[in-house]
CSV table of C-alpha atoms and ligand atoms in Angstrom, one decimal:
chain,number,residue,atom,x,y,z
H,1,MET,CA,-6.8,71.4,12.2
H,2,SER,CA,-4.5,68.3,14.0
H,3,LYS,CA,-3.3,65.6,12.8
H,4,LEU,CA,-5.7,62.6,12.7
H,5,SER,CA,-5.4,59.7,15.3
H,6,GLY,CA,-7.1,57.2,16.6
H,7,ALA,CA,-10.0,58.2,17.9
H,8,SER,CA,-10.2,61.6,16.3
H,9,LEU,CA,-11.5,59.4,13.4
H,10,PRO,CA,-14.9,60.6,13.1
H,11,GLY,CA,-15.9,56.7,11.9
H,12,MET,CA,-18.4,56.3,8.8
H,13,THR,CA,-21.4,59.5,7.7
H,14,GLY,CA,-24.1,57.9,9.8
H,15,GLY,CA,-28.2,58.5,9.7
H,16,GLY,CA,-28.1,54.7,8.5
H,17,PHE,CA,-26.5,55.4,5.0
H,18,TYR,CA,-23.4,53.6,6.3
H,19,ASN,CA,-25.9,51.0,6.7
H,20,LEU,CA,-27.6,51.7,3.2
H,21,HIS,CA,-24.2,52.1,1.0
H,22,SER,CA,-22.4,48.9,2.7
H,23,THR,CA,-22.6,46.8,0.1
H,24,LEU,CA,-19.4,46.2,-1.2
H,25,GLN,CA,-18.9,45.3,2.5
H,26,ASP,CA,-21.2,43.5,2.6
H,27,ALA,CA,-20.2,41.3,-0.3
H,28,ALA,CA,-16.8,40.2,1.2
H,29,ILE,CA,-18.5,38.9,4.1
H,30,ARG,CA,-20.7,36.7,2.3
H,31,LYS,CA,-17.8,34.8,1.2
H,32,VAL,CA,-15.5,34.3,4.0
H,33,LEU,CA,-18.8,33.4,6.4
H,34,PRO,CA,-18.4,29.6,5.2
H,35,LEU,CA,-14.5,30.0,7.0
H,36,TRP,CA,-16.1,32.2,9.5
H,37,ARG,CA,-18.8,28.9,10.3
H,38,ASP,CA,-16.4,26.5,10.1
H,39,ALA,CA,-13.9,28.6,12.8
H,40,LEU,CA,-17.1,28.4,15.1
H,41,LYS,CA,-17.6,24.7,14.6
H,42,ASP,CA,-15.2,23.6,17.4
H,43,VAL,CA,-14.4,27.1,19.3
H,44,ALA,CA,-14.1,26.7,23.2
H,45,ILE,CA,-17.3,27.6,25.0
H,46,ALA,CA,-17.0,27.4,29.0
H,47,GLY,CA,-18.6,29.8,30.6
H,48,ARG,CA,-22.6,30.3,31.7
H,49,PHE,CA,-22.9,32.5,28.8
H,50,VAL,CA,-21.5,33.3,25.3
H,51,THR,CA,-19.8,36.6,24.9
H,52,ILE,CA,-19.5,37.9,21.3
H,53,ALA,CA,-17.5,40.6,20.4
H,54,ASP,CA,-18.1,42.7,17.0
H,55,TYR,CA,-15.0,45.2,16.9
H,56,GLY,CA,-15.8,48.3,14.8
H,57,SER,CA,-19.7,47.3,13.8
H,58,SER,CA,-20.6,51.5,12.4
H,59,GLU,CA,-24.6,51.3,12.1
H,60,GLY,CA,-24.0,46.9,12.4
H,61,ARG,CA,-25.7,46.1,9.2
H,62,ASN,CA,-23.1,44.1,7.8
H,63,SER,CA,-22.4,42.4,11.4
H,64,MET,CA,-26.3,40.9,11.5
H,65,ALA,CA,-25.5,37.9,9.1
H,66,PRO,CA,-22.0,36.7,10.9
H,67,ILE,CA,-23.3,37.5,13.7
H,68,SER,CA,-26.5,35.3,14.0
H,69,ALA,CA,-24.0,32.8,12.5
H,70,ALA,CA,-22.0,32.2,15.4
H,71,ILE,CA,-25.1,32.4,18.0
H,72,GLU,CA,-27.3,29.3,15.9
H,73,ILE,CA,-23.7,27.4,15.4
H,74,VAL,CA,-22.8,27.8,19.7
H,75,ARG,CA,-26.9,27.6,20.6
H,76,ALA,CA,-26.2,24.4,18.3
H,77,ARG,CA,-23.6,22.9,20.5
H,78,ALA,CA,-23.6,24.0,24.1
H,79,GLY,CA,-27.8,24.3,23.8
H,80,ALA,CA,-30.9,26.8,22.4
H,81,GLN,CA,-31.1,28.1,26.1
H,82,ILE,CA,-27.7,29.3,26.7
H,83,PRO,CA,-27.5,33.0,26.7
H,84,VAL,CA,-25.4,35.7,24.3
H,85,SER,CA,-24.2,38.1,24.6
H,86,VAL,CA,-22.8,40.1,22.0
H,87,ILE,CA,-20.9,43.6,22.1
H,88,HIS,CA,-20.7,45.7,19.3
H,89,THR,CA,-17.3,48.0,19.8
H,90,ASP,CA,-16.5,51.4,17.7
H,91,LEU,CA,-15.3,54.7,17.7
H,92,PRO,CA,-16.9,56.8,19.7
H,93,GLY,CA,-18.2,59.3,16.8
H,94,ASN,CA,-20.4,56.3,15.5
H,95,ASP,CA,-23.9,56.5,15.5
H,96,PHE,CA,-24.3,54.2,17.7
H,97,SER,CA,-28.8,55.1,17.5
H,98,THR,CA,-28.7,53.3,14.5
H,99,LEU,CA,-27.2,50.4,15.5
H,100,PHE,CA,-30.2,49.7,18.4
H,101,ARG,CA,-32.7,50.8,15.8
H,102,THR,CA,-31.3,48.3,13.0
H,103,LEU,CA,-30.9,45.5,15.6
H,104,ILE,CA,-35.2,46.2,16.7
H,105,GLU,CA,-36.1,47.1,12.8
H,106,SER,CA,-34.2,45.2,10.6
H,107,ASP,CA,-35.7,42.0,9.7
H,108,ASP,CA,-32.0,40.5,9.8
H,109,SER,CA,-31.3,41.3,13.4
H,110,TYR,CA,-29.6,38.7,15.0
H,111,GLN,CA,-32.0,40.1,17.9
H,112,LYS,CA,-34.7,38.2,16.5
H,113,LYS,CA,-33.3,34.8,16.6
H,114,GLY,CA,-34.3,34.1,19.9
H,115,ALA,CA,-34.3,34.7,23.4
H,116,GLU,CA,-31.7,35.7,25.8
H,117,ILE,CA,-29.7,37.9,23.3
H,118,TYR,CA,-28.6,40.2,25.1
H,119,ALA,CA,-26.7,43.5,22.8
H,120,SER,CA,-24.7,46.5,24.5
H,121,ALA,CA,-22.2,48.2,22.8
H,122,ILE,CA,-18.8,50.3,23.7
H,123,GLY,CA,-17.4,53.1,22.6
H,124,ARG,CA,-13.9,54.4,22.5
H,125,SER,CA,-10.8,52.6,20.2
H,126,TYR,CA,-9.7,49.3,19.5
H,127,PHE,CA,-6.6,50.3,20.1
H,128,GLU,CA,-6.8,50.4,24.4
H,129,GLN,CA,-8.2,47.4,25.9
H,130,ILE,CA,-11.4,48.2,26.0
H,131,LEU,CA,-13.0,44.2,27.6
H,132,PRO,CA,-12.5,42.6,30.4
H,133,ALA,CA,-9.2,40.3,30.3
H,134,ASN,CA,-9.9,36.8,29.0
H,135,SER,CA,-13.7,38.0,28.8
H,136,VAL,CA,-14.3,37.4,25.2
H,137,ASP,CA,-15.1,33.9,23.3
H,138,ILE,CA,-15.7,35.1,19.7
H,139,ALA,CA,-14.7,38.5,18.3
H,140,TRP,CA,-15.7,38.7,14.5
H,141,ASN,CA,-13.9,42.4,13.1
H,142,SER,CA,-14.7,43.2,9.5
H,143,TRP,CA,-13.4,45.6,6.7
H,144,THR,CA,-11.7,48.5,10.1
H,145,LEU,CA,-7.9,47.2,10.0
H,146,GLN,CA,-7.4,48.8,6.9
H,147,TRP,CA,-7.9,52.3,8.8
H,148,MET,CA,-4.8,53.0,10.6
H,149,SER,CA,-4.4,54.0,14.0
H,150,GLN,CA,-3.2,57.9,12.9
H,151,ASN,CA,-2.2,59.6,9.8
H,152,PRO,CA,1.6,58.9,9.9
H,153,VAL,CA,2.3,61.3,6.8
H,154,GLU,CA,0.9,64.2,5.3
H,155,ASP,CA,1.1,62.9,1.0
H,156,PRO,CA,2.0,66.4,-0.8
H,157,ASP,CA,0.6,64.5,-4.2
H,158,PHE,CA,-1.9,61.5,-3.5
H,159,LEU,CA,-4.6,61.0,-1.2
H,160,PHE,CA,-4.2,57.3,-1.0
H,161,GLY,CA,-0.9,56.7,1.1
H,162,PRO,CA,-0.6,52.9,-0.6
H,163,ASN,CA,0.0,53.6,-4.3
H,164,SER,CA,1.7,57.2,-3.6
H,165,PRO,CA,4.0,58.2,-5.5
H,166,HIS,CA,6.5,58.5,-3.2
H,167,GLU,CA,8.2,55.3,-2.0
H,168,TRP,CA,9.1,56.9,2.0
H,169,VAL,CA,5.0,57.3,1.9
H,170,ARG,CA,3.9,54.1,1.4
H,171,GLU,CA,6.6,53.1,3.8
H,172,ALA,CA,5.1,54.9,6.6
H,173,VAL,CA,1.6,53.5,5.9
H,174,THR,CA,3.3,50.4,6.0
H,175,GLN,CA,5.0,51.1,8.8
H,176,GLN,CA,2.0,52.7,10.6
H,177,GLN,CA,0.0,49.3,9.8
H,178,GLU,CA,2.3,47.0,11.2
H,179,LYS,CA,2.7,49.1,14.1
H,180,ASP,CA,-0.8,48.8,14.3
H,181,TRP,CA,-1.4,45.1,13.6
H,182,ARG,CA,0.9,44.3,16.3
H,183,ALA,CA,-1.4,46.4,18.5
H,184,PHE,CA,-4.4,45.7,17.9
H,185,LEU,CA,-3.2,42.1,17.9
H,186,SER,CA,-2.6,42.3,21.6
H,187,LEU,CA,-4.7,43.7,23.0
H,188,ARG,CA,-7.3,41.4,21.9
H,189,SER,CA,-5.0,38.9,22.9
H,190,ILE,CA,-5.9,39.8,26.7
H,191,GLU,CA,-9.4,40.1,25.8
H,192,LEU,CA,-10.2,36.9,24.4
H,193,ALA,CA,-10.5,34.0,26.7
H,194,PRO,CA,-8.5,30.7,26.4
H,195,GLY,CA,-9.8,29.0,23.2
H,196,GLY,CA,-11.6,31.8,22.1
H,197,ARG,CA,-11.6,32.7,18.1
H,198,MET,CA,-11.3,36.2,16.6
H,199,LEU,CA,-11.7,36.5,12.5
H,200,CYS,CA,-10.3,39.7,11.0
H,201,LEU,CA,-11.5,41.0,7.6
H,202,PHE,CA,-9.6,43.7,6.3
H,203,GLY,CA,-8.4,45.9,2.8
H,204,SER,CA,-6.1,43.4,0.9
H,205,LYS,CA,-4.1,43.5,-2.5
H,206,GLY,CA,-2.8,41.1,-5.3
H,207,ASP,CA,0.2,40.0,-6.2
H,208,SER,CA,0.5,42.4,-9.0
H,209,THR,CA,-2.1,45.2,-8.0
H,210,LEU,CA,-3.1,47.2,-5.6
H,211,GLY,CA,-6.8,46.9,-6.6
H,212,TRP,CA,-7.7,50.7,-5.8
H,213,GLU,CA,-6.5,52.4,-8.4
H,214,TRP,CA,-8.7,53.7,-10.6
H,215,ILE,CA,-10.7,54.9,-8.0
H,216,PRO,CA,-8.9,57.1,-5.3
H,217,GLU,CA,-7.4,58.5,-8.9
H,218,VAL,CA,-10.8,60.0,-9.8
H,219,LEU,CA,-11.2,61.5,-6.7
H,220,TRP,CA,-7.5,62.8,-6.7
H,221,ASN,CA,-8.3,64.6,-10.1
H,222,VAL,CA,-11.4,65.7,-8.3
H,223,VAL,CA,-9.4,67.5,-5.7
H,224,GLN,CA,-6.9,69.2,-8.2
H,225,ASP,CA,-9.4,70.6,-9.9
H,226,MET,CA,-11.5,72.1,-6.9
H,227,TRP,CA,-7.8,73.3,-5.6
H,228,ARG,CA,-7.2,74.5,-9.3
H,229,GLN,CA,-10.8,76.3,-9.2
H,230,GLY,CA,-9.6,78.0,-5.5
H,231,LEU,CA,-12.4,75.5,-3.6
H,232,LEU,CA,-9.8,74.1,-1.8
H,233,SER,CA,-6.7,75.3,-0.8
H,234,ASP,CA,-3.4,74.6,-0.1
H,235,GLU,CA,-3.0,73.2,2.9
H,236,GLU,CA,-6.9,71.4,2.7
H,237,LYS,CA,-5.9,70.1,-0.6
H,238,LEU,CA,-2.5,68.7,1.7
H,239,ARG,CA,-3.9,67.2,4.0
H,240,ILE,CA,-7.0,65.4,2.3
H,241,ASN,CA,-5.8,61.5,2.4
H,242,LEU,CA,-7.5,58.6,2.9
H,243,PRO,CA,-5.9,57.2,6.5
H,244,LEU,CA,-6.1,53.0,5.3
H,245,GLY,CA,-3.3,51.3,4.5
H,246,PRO,CA,-3.5,47.3,2.5
H,247,ARG,CA,-2.1,44.3,4.4
H,248,ASP,CA,-0.4,41.7,2.1
H,249,LEU,CA,0.3,37.6,3.5
H,250,ASP,CA,3.4,38.4,4.6
H,251,ALA,CA,1.9,41.6,6.3
H,252,ILE,CA,-0.9,39.3,8.4
H,253,ARG,CA,1.6,36.4,9.1
H,254,GLN,CA,4.7,38.8,9.8
H,255,PRO,CA,4.2,39.5,13.6
H,256,PHE,CA,3.5,35.6,14.2
H,257,ASP,CA,6.6,33.2,14.5
H,258,GLN,CA,7.4,30.0,13.0
H,259,GLU,CA,4.9,28.0,14.9
H,260,GLY,CA,2.3,30.9,14.3
H,261,VAL,CA,2.0,32.6,17.6
H,262,PHE,CA,1.9,36.1,18.7
H,263,SER,CA,1.6,37.8,22.1
H,264,GLY,CA,-0.6,34.1,23.1
H,265,LEU,CA,-2.3,33.9,20.0
H,266,ARG,CA,-2.2,31.1,17.0
H,267,LEU,CA,-3.0,31.9,13.3
H,268,LEU,CA,-5.1,29.4,12.1
H,269,ARG,CA,-5.8,30.9,9.1
H,270,ALA,CA,-4.5,33.8,6.9
H,271,GLU,CA,-5.7,34.2,3.3
H,272,ILE,CA,-5.8,36.8,0.2
H,273,LEU,CA,-9.3,36.6,-1.2
H,274,GLN,CA,-10.8,38.6,-4.5
H,275,SER,CA,-13.5,39.9,-3.4
H,276,PRO,CA,-16.6,41.2,-5.3
H,277,ASP,CA,-17.8,44.7,-7.2
H,278,PRO,CA,-21.4,45.1,-6.8
H,279,TYR,CA,-21.7,47.7,-8.4
H,280,TRP,CA,-20.6,46.6,-11.9
H,281,PRO,CA,-22.8,43.6,-12.6
H,282,ALA,CA,-25.4,46.2,-12.7
H,283,PHE,CA,-23.7,48.3,-14.7
H,284,GLN,CA,-23.2,46.0,-16.9
H,285,LYS,CA,-26.8,44.7,-17.1
H,286,THR,CA,-28.6,48.4,-16.8
H,287,GLN,CA,-26.0,50.5,-18.6
H,288,ASN,CA,-27.1,53.3,-16.7
H,289,ALA,CA,-23.4,55.3,-16.2
H,290,SER,CA,-25.6,57.8,-13.9
H,291,GLN,CA,-26.9,54.8,-11.8
H,292,PHE,CA,-23.0,53.1,-11.4
H,293,GLY,CA,-21.7,57.3,-10.3
H,294,GLU,CA,-24.3,57.8,-7.8
H,295,ASN,CA,-23.7,54.1,-6.2
H,296,TRP,CA,-19.9,54.8,-6.3
H,297,LYS,CA,-20.2,58.3,-4.5
H,298,ASN,CA,-22.9,56.7,-1.7
H,299,PHE,CA,-19.9,54.4,-1.2
H,300,MET,CA,-17.6,56.7,-0.9
H,301,LYS,CA,-19.6,59.5,0.5
H,302,ALA,CA,-20.0,56.8,3.3
H,303,VAL,CA,-16.4,55.5,3.7
H,304,PHE,CA,-15.0,58.9,3.5
H,305,ALA,CA,-17.2,62.2,4.0
H,306,PRO,CA,-16.5,62.3,7.4
H,307,VAL,CA,-13.1,62.0,7.4
H,308,VAL,CA,-12.7,64.3,4.6
H,309,ARG,CA,-14.8,66.6,6.5
H,310,THR,CA,-12.3,67.0,9.4
H,311,GLN,CA,-9.5,67.5,7.4
H,312,LEU,CA,-11.0,71.3,5.5
H,313,ASP,CA,-11.3,74.6,7.3
H,314,PRO,CA,-13.4,74.8,9.5
H,315,SER,CA,-14.5,77.8,8.8
H,316,GLY,CA,-14.8,77.4,5.3
H,317,ASP,CA,-18.7,75.7,4.4
H,318,THR,CA,-17.2,72.3,4.7
H,319,SER,CA,-20.4,70.2,4.2
H,320,ALA,CA,-21.0,71.6,1.1
H,321,ARG,CA,-17.6,71.4,-0.6
H,322,VAL,CA,-18.0,67.2,0.9
H,323,ASP,CA,-20.7,67.9,-1.5
H,324,GLU,CA,-19.6,69.0,-4.2
H,325,MET,CA,-16.0,67.2,-4.0
H,326,PHE,CA,-19.1,63.5,-4.1
H,327,GLU,CA,-21.0,64.8,-6.8
H,328,ARG,CA,-18.6,65.8,-8.9
H,329,PHE,CA,-17.1,62.1,-8.2
H,330,ALA,CA,-19.8,60.8,-9.2
H,331,ALA,CA,-20.3,62.8,-12.3
H,332,GLU,CA,-15.9,61.5,-13.4
H,333,VAL,CA,-17.0,57.9,-12.5
H,334,ALA,CA,-19.7,57.7,-15.2
H,335,VAL,CA,-17.1,59.3,-17.7
H,336,SER,CA,-15.5,55.9,-18.1
H,337,PRO,CA,-17.2,52.6,-15.9
H,338,ARG,CA,-15.0,50.6,-14.7
H,339,GLU,CA,-14.8,46.7,-12.6
H,340,THR,CA,-12.6,47.4,-9.5
H,341,GLN,CA,-11.0,44.2,-8.9
H,342,HIS,CA,-10.1,44.5,-5.0
H,343,TYR,CA,-9.1,42.5,-2.2
H,344,VAL,CA,-9.7,41.7,0.7
H,345,GLY,CA,-7.2,39.7,3.6
H,346,LEU,CA,-9.0,37.2,6.1
H,347,ALA,CA,-7.2,36.1,9.3
H,348,ILE,CA,-8.1,33.7,12.3
H,349,VAL,CA,-7.0,33.4,15.4
H,350,GLU,CA,-7.1,31.9,18.0
H,351,LYS,CA,-5.8,32.5,22.4
H,352,ILE,CA,-3.7,29.8,22.9
H,353,ASP,CA,-5.2,27.8,26.4
H,354,SER,CA,-1.8,28.3,28.7
H,355,ALA,CA,-1.9,31.8,27.6
H,356,GLY,CA,-5.0,32.5,29.3
H,357,SER,CA,-4.4,30.5,33.2
H,358,GLY,CA,-3.0,32.3,35.7
H,359,ASP,CA,-3.6,36.3,36.3
H,360,ASN,CA,-3.2,37.9,32.3
H,361,ARG,CA,-5.3,41.4,33.8
H,362,GLN,CA,-1.8,43.1,32.6
H,363,GLY,CA,-1.7,41.5,29.1
H,364,PRO,CA,1.7,42.2,27.0
H,365,ASP,CA,3.8,44.4,27.3
H,366,LEU,CA,2.8,47.5,25.2
H,367,ARG,CA,5.6,49.9,25.4
H,368,ALA,CA,6.5,47.6,22.1
H,369,PHE,CA,4.3,50.2,20.4
R,1,SAM,C1,-15.3,50.6,7.1
R,1,SAM,S1,-16.6,50.3,8.2
R,1,SAM,C2,-17.1,48.7,8.8
R,1,SAM,C3,-18.0,48.4,9.8
R,1,SAM,C4,-18.5,47.1,9.7
R,1,SAM,N1,-17.6,46.4,10.4
R,1,SAM,C5,-18.7,45.9,8.0
R,1,SAM,O1,-18.2,45.3,7.9
R,1,SAM,O2,-19.3,46.8,7.7
R,1,SAM,C6,-15.3,50.8,9.6
R,1,SAM,C7,-15.3,50.8,11.5
R,1,SAM,O3,-14.5,51.2,11.7
R,1,SAM,C8,-14.3,51.9,13.0
R,1,SAM,N2,-12.8,52.0,12.9
R,1,SAM,C9,-12.3,52.6,12.7
R,1,SAM,N3,-11.4,52.9,13.2
R,1,SAM,C10,-11.4,52.2,15.0
R,1,SAM,C11,-10.9,52.3,16.1
R,1,SAM,N4,-9.4,52.3,16.0
R,1,SAM,N5,-11.8,51.4,17.2
R,1,SAM,C12,-12.9,51.2,16.8
R,1,SAM,N6,-13.4,51.4,15.6
R,1,SAM,C13,-12.6,52.0,14.6
R,1,SAM,C14,-14.8,53.4,12.1
R,1,SAM,O4,-15.2,54.1,12.9
R,1,SAM,C15,-15.5,52.1,11.0
R,1,SAM,O5,-17.2,52.0,11.5
């Protein structure tokens, strides 16, 4: 078992499972759509066609509304016939087949919004340059940047670095997220066309609370129980963790200078927003605790089952143990249902016009990262 790094992260649970169980992510996206529409009202549209990149698409369900909105806005300005190229990117292990089926089958597919809309995909980590310099007019990026490019440490006493009992773990997560944010921005600065804009939405935290205290704690209790019962080894218990970290407002702004500029990108907007827990209103209505546990289990499995599977010893029955872990998690959640108050960070950036003039193919010096 090797330490996880960006390229070896397995992505989300495939086969349509992420699409079905990503309502929580969708709820935050719905909340920021008005800001996205607003940002696109005067985005530069210079070429004979428009290129929209979707960085970290997973199976595509949650990309349909923002990409549809972008197409509608640019076509209202540049003419209904302007061709649009939409490039979805994700890790190589992503279920791109489901993405392409979603584009054909979903009633919400942006491809049903008109002719001359061309979808394609790239299976490669965005911690590399993955598109030609100056080629992206509009970029959407939701719910990916809470994932770190690599797991900086292994925490012996918890599975979610941001609320580890150890200062050195929390610090390592903060530092990794700082580095990753700079690297991501610098690379996108190469790819964006002058005047192009990008919205990033990712897991964040509140002023006095992380927001994700309860749910990781329930999962950690399950891991410990399974370890005590001999279902997980010492090494597996050490390795199991969720390689994520939130970014607060200071962290979002940190790379940008006094003028709000970093690596040829200008920060147009930075905000932390409280995000809905879609499972709680349903529980309040029905009082069905086991359904509440199932909903949280499916969300957690959709996002974390593949990564946990890679952290287990492959010689054992990994799938059965991962299933067991999440069944126990559902049962625990159902014992005392609670609302989760969580937060998202939002950053909207624009590539400064002058940064795109001349030959920018070399991009910034990434040795700093
Ligand atoms: C929670 S899903 C978000 C999917 C979708 N954008 C949404 O809003 O529902 C996170 C996605 O980010 C992708 N991801 C994580 N790290 C990445 C990287 N280094 N390069 C490309 N994609 C990455 C994962 O594979 C996964 O599909």
